[in-house]
Tab-separated table of C-alpha atoms and ligand atoms in Angstrom:
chain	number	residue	atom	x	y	z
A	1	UNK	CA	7.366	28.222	-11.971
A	2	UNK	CA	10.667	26.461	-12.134
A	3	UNK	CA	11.247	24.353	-8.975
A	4	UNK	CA	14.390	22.243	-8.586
A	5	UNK	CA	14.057	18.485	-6.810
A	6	UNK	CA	16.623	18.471	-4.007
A	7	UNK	CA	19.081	16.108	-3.516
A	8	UNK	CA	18.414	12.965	-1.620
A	9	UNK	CA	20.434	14.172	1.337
A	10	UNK	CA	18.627	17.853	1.659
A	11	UNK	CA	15.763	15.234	1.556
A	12	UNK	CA	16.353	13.219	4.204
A	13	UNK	CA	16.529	15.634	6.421
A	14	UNK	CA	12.903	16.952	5.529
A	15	UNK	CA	9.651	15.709	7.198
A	16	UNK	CA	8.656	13.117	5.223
A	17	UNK	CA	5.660	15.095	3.418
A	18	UNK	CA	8.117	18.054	2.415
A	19	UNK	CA	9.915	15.471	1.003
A	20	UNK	CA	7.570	13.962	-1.139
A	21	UNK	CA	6.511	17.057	-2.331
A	22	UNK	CA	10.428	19.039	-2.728
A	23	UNK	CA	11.445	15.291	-4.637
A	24	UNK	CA	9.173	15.128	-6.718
A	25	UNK	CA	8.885	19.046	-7.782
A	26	UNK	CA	10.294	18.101	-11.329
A	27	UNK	CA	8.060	16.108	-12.208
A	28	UNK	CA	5.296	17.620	-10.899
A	29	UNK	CA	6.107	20.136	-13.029
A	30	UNK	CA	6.662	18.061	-16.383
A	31	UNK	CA	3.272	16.718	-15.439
A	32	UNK	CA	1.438	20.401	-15.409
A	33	UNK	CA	3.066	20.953	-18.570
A	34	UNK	CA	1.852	17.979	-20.514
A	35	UNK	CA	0.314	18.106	-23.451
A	36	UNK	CA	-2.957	16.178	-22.606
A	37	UNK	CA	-3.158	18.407	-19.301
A	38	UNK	CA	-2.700	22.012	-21.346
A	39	UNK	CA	-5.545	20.583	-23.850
A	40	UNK	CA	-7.689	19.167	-20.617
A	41	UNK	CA	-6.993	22.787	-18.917
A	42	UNK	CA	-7.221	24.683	-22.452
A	43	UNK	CA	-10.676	23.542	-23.388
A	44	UNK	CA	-9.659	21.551	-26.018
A	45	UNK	CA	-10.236	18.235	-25.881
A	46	UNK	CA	-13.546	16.467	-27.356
A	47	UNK	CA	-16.134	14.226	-25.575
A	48	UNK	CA	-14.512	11.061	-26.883
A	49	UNK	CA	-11.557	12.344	-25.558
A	50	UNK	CA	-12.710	13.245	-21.516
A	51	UNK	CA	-14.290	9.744	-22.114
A	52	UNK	CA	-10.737	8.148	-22.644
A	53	UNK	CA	-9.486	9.805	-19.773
A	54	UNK	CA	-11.735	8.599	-17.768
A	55	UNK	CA	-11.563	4.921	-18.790
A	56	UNK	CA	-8.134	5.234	-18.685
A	57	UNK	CA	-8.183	5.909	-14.668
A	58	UNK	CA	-11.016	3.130	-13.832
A	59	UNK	CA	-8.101	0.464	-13.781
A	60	UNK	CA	-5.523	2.794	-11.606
A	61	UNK	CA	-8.045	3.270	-8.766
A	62	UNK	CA	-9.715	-0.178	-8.950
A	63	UNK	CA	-6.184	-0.976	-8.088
A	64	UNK	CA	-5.395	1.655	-6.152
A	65	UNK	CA	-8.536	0.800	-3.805
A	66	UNK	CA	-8.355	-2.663	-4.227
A	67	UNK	CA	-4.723	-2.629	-2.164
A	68	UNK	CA	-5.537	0.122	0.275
A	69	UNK	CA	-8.241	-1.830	1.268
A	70	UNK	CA	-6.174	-5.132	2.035
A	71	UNK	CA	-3.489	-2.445	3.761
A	72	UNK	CA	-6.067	-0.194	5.522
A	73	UNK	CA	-4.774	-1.897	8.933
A	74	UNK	CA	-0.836	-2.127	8.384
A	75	UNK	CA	0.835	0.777	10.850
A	76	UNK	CA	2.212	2.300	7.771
A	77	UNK	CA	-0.977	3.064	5.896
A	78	UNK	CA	-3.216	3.223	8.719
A	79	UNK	CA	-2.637	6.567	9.289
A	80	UNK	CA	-3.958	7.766	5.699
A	81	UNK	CA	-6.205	5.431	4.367
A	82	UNK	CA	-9.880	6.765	4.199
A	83	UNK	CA	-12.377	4.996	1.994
A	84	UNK	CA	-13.903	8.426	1.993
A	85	UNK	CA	-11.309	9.560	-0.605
A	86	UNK	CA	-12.831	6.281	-2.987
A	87	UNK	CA	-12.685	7.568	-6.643
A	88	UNK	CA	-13.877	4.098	-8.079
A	89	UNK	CA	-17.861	4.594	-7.737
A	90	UNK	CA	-17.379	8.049	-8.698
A	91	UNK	CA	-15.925	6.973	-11.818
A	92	UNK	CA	-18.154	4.879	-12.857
A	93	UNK	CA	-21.175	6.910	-12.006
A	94	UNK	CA	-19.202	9.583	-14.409
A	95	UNK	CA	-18.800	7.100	-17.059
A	96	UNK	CA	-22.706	6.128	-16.682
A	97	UNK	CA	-23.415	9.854	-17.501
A	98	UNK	CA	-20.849	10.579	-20.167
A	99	UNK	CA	-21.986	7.160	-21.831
A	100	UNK	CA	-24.961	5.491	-20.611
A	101	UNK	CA	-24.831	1.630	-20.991
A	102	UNK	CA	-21.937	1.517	-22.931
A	103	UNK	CA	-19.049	-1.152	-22.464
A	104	UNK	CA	-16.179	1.329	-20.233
A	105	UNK	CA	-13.256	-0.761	-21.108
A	106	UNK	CA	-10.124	0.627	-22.606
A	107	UNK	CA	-6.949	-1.076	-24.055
A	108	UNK	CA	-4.569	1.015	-22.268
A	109	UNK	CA	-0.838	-0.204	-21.842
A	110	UNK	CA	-0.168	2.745	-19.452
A	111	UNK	CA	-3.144	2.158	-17.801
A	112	UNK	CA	-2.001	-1.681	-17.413
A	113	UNK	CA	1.939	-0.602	-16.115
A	114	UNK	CA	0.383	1.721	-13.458
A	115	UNK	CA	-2.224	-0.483	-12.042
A	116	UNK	CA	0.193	-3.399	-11.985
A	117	UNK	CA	2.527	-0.747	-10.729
A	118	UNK	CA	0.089	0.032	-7.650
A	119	UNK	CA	-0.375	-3.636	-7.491
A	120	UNK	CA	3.159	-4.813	-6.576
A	121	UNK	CA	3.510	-1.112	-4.083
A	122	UNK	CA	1.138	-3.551	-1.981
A	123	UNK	CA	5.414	-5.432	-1.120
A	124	UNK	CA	6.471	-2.973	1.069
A	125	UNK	CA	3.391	0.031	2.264
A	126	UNK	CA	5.708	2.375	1.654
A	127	UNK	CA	5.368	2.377	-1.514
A	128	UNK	CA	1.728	2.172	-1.645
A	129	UNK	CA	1.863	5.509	0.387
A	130	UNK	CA	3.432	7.121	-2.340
A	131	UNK	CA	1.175	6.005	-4.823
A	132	UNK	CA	-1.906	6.932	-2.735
A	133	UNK	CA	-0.316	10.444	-1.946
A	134	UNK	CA	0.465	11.463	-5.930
A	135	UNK	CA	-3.235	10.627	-6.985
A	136	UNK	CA	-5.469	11.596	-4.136
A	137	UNK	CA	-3.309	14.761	-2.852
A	138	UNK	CA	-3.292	15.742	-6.589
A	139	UNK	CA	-6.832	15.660	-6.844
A	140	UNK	CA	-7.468	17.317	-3.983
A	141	UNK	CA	-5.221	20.106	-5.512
A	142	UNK	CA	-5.082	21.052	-9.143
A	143	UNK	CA	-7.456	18.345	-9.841
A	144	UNK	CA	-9.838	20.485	-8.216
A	145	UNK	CA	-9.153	23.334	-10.909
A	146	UNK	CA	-9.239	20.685	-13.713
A	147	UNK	CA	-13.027	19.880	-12.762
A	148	UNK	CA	-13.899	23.345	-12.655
A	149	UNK	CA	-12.296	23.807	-16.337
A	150	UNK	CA	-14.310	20.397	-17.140
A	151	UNK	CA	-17.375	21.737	-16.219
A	152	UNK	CA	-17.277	24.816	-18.262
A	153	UNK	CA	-15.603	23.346	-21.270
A	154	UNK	CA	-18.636	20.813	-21.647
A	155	UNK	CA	-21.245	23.488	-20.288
A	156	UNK	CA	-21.734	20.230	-18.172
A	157	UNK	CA	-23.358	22.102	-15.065
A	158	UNK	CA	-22.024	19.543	-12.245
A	159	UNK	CA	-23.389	16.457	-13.933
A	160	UNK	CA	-20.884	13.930	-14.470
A	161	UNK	CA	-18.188	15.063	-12.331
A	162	UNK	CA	-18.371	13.212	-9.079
A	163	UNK	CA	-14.794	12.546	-9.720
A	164	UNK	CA	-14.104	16.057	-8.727
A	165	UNK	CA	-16.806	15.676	-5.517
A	166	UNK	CA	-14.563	14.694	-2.179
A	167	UNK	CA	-17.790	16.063	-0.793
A	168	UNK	CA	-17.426	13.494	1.981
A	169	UNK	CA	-13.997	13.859	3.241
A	170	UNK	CA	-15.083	17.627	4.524
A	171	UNK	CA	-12.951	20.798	4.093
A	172	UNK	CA	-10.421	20.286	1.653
A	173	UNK	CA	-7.639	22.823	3.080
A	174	UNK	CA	-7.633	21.234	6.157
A	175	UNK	CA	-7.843	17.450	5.305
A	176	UNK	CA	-4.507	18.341	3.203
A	177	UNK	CA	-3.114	19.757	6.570
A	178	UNK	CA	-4.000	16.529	8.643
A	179	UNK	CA	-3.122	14.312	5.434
A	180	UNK	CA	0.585	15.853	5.462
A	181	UNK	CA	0.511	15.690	9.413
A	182	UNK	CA	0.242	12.212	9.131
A	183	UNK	CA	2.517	11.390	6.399
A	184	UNK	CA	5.037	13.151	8.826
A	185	UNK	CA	3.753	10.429	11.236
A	186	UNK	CA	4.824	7.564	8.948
A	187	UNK	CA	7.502	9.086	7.698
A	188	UNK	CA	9.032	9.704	11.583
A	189	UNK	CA	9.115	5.870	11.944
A	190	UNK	CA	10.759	5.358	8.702
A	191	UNK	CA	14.912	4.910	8.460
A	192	UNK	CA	16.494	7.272	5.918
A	193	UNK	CA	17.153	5.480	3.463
A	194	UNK	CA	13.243	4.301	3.805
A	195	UNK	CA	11.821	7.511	3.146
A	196	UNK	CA	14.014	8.124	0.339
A	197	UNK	CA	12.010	4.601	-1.000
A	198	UNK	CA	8.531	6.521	-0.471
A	199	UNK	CA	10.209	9.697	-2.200
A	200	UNK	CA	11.186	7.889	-5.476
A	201	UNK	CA	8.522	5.808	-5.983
A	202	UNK	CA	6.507	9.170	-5.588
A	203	UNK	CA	8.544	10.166	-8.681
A	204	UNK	CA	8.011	6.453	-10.606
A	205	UNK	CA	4.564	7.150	-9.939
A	206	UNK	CA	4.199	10.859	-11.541
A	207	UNK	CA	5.778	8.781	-14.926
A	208	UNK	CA	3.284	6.620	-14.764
A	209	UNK	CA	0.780	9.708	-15.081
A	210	UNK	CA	3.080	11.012	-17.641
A	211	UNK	CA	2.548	7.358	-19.805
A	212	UNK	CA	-1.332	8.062	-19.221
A	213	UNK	CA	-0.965	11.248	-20.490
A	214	UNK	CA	1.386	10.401	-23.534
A	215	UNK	CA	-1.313	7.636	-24.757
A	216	UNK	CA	-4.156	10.176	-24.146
A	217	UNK	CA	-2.901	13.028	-25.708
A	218	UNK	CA	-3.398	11.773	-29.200
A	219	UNK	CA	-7.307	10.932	-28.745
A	220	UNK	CA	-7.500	14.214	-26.935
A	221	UNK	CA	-8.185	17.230	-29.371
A	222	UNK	CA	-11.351	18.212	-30.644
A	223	UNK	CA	-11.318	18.238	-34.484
A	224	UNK	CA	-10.257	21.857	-36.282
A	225	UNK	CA	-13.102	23.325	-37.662
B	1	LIG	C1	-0.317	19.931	-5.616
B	1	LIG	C2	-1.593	22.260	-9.587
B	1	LIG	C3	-1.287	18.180	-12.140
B	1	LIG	C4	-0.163	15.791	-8.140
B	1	LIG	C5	-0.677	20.909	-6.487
B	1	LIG	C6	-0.851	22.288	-6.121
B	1	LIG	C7	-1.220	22.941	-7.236
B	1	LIG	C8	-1.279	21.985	-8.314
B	1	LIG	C9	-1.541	24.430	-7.372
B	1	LIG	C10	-0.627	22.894	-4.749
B	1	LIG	C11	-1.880	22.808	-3.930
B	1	LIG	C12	-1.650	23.071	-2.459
B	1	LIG	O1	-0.511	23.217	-2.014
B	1	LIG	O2	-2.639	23.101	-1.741
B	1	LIG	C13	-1.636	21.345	-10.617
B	1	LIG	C14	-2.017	21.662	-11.960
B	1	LIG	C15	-1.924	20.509	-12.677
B	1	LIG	C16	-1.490	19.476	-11.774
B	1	LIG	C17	-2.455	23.036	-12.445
B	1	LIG	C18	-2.196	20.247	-14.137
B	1	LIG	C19	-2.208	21.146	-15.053
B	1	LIG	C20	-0.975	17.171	-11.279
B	1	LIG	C21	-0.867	15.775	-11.632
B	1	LIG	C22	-0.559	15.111	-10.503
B	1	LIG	C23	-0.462	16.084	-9.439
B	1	LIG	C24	-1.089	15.215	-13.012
B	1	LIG	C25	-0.329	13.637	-10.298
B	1	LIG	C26	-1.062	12.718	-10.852
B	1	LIG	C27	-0.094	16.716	-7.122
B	1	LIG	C28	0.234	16.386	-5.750
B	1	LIG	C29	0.173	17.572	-5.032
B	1	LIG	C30	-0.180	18.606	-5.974
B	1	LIG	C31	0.566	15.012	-5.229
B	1	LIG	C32	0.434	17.749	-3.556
B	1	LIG	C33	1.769	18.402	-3.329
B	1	LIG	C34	2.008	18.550	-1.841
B	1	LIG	O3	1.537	19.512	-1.278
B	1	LIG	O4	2.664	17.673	-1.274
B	1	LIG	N1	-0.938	20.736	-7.818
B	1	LIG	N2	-1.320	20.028	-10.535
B	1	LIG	N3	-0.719	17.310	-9.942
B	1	LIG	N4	-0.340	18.046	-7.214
B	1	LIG	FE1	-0.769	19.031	-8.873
């Protein structure tokens, strides 16, 4: 489905989650259409390959977690923050399944630019609210279907997919509901020209999941046999 971003002033007059999510409906869309994501969603990507993807995202939520934890208290992030969204632990008890004792490191540039990315949102919180809405909103969405495809692809049956398991956070429909509610909460004691901030940087960071995916989606395919 084609969906046009609006322009920043039919944004600005949007509650600030409708914003995030009408600005940013471009490259939300670029992103579905990826490469690495129609081989992730397709079935066709190897072990080695799932591996990479998840080494490549230890880094972006270390960092990700690292500064919502130092701006858990600031008015702007306060109202979203919830350690019970933590992918960190998840991932590595993933990476411990997929590859028992091995070293988890990666040399990822894109990996690098987003974390340091995340890392200097910590400036302003506005910012890091955009950052924390494009990963943990999307994985509470179509990240949702992507484990589900995981699972079957691998024939893994549940093991090695706590990264999909927001089993603590409760229902997921409604935790969205209450997660936009408050963005709109944030977002009502923001100036214009703020909120436009959080709405581009919600774009910068959907590139920086676009560089992920460019770097992945050559160690992505499974072999033709
Ligand atoms: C929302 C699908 C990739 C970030 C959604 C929704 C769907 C979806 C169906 C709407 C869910 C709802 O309204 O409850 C997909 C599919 C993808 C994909 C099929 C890949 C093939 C991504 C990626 C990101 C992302 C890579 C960013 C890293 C988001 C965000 C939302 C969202 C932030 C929340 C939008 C909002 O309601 O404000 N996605 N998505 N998605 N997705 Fe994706």
């Amino acid at each position: 489905m084609t969906v046009a971003s609006l322009a920043p002033s039919e944004l600005v007059i949007l509650p600030l989650s409708a914003a995030m999510k009408q600005g940013s409906a471009n490259e939300h869309e670029q992103a579905e259409q990826s490469a690495f994501m129609d081989a992730l969603l397709g079935g066709r990507v190897s072990k080695a390959g799932y591996l990479a993807y998840l080494r490549t995202l230890r880094p972006v939520y270390a960092a990700l977690e690292s500064v919502g934890r130092d701006l858990a208290a600031d008015p702007i992030v306060a109202p979203i923050f919830d350690a019970g969204l933590d992918r960190l632990a998840s991932i590595d008890a993933d990476l411990e399944q997929w590859a028992p004792g091995e070293d988890q490191s990666i040399e990822s540039p894109a990996a690098d630019a987003y974390a340091a990315a995340i890392t200097e949102s910590a400036s302003w919180p506005g910012l890091y609210v955009a950052h924390h809405y494009t990963r943990y909103l999307g994985d509470l969405s179509g990240g949702q279907a992507v484990g589900a495809l995981v699972n079957r692809a691998f024939d893994l049956d549940g093991k090695g997919l706590d990264f999909y398991d927001f089993a603590e956070i409760g229902k997921n429909k409604p935790y969205k509901d209450d997660y936009r509610t408050n963005l709109d909460a944030i977002g009502a004691e923001l100036s214009e020209t703020d909120r436009l901030r959080v709405v581009d940087e919600v774009c910068k960071a959907f590139q920086l999941n676009q560089g992920l995916f460019a770097e992945l989606a050559g160690k992505l395919e499974l072999p033709a046999n």
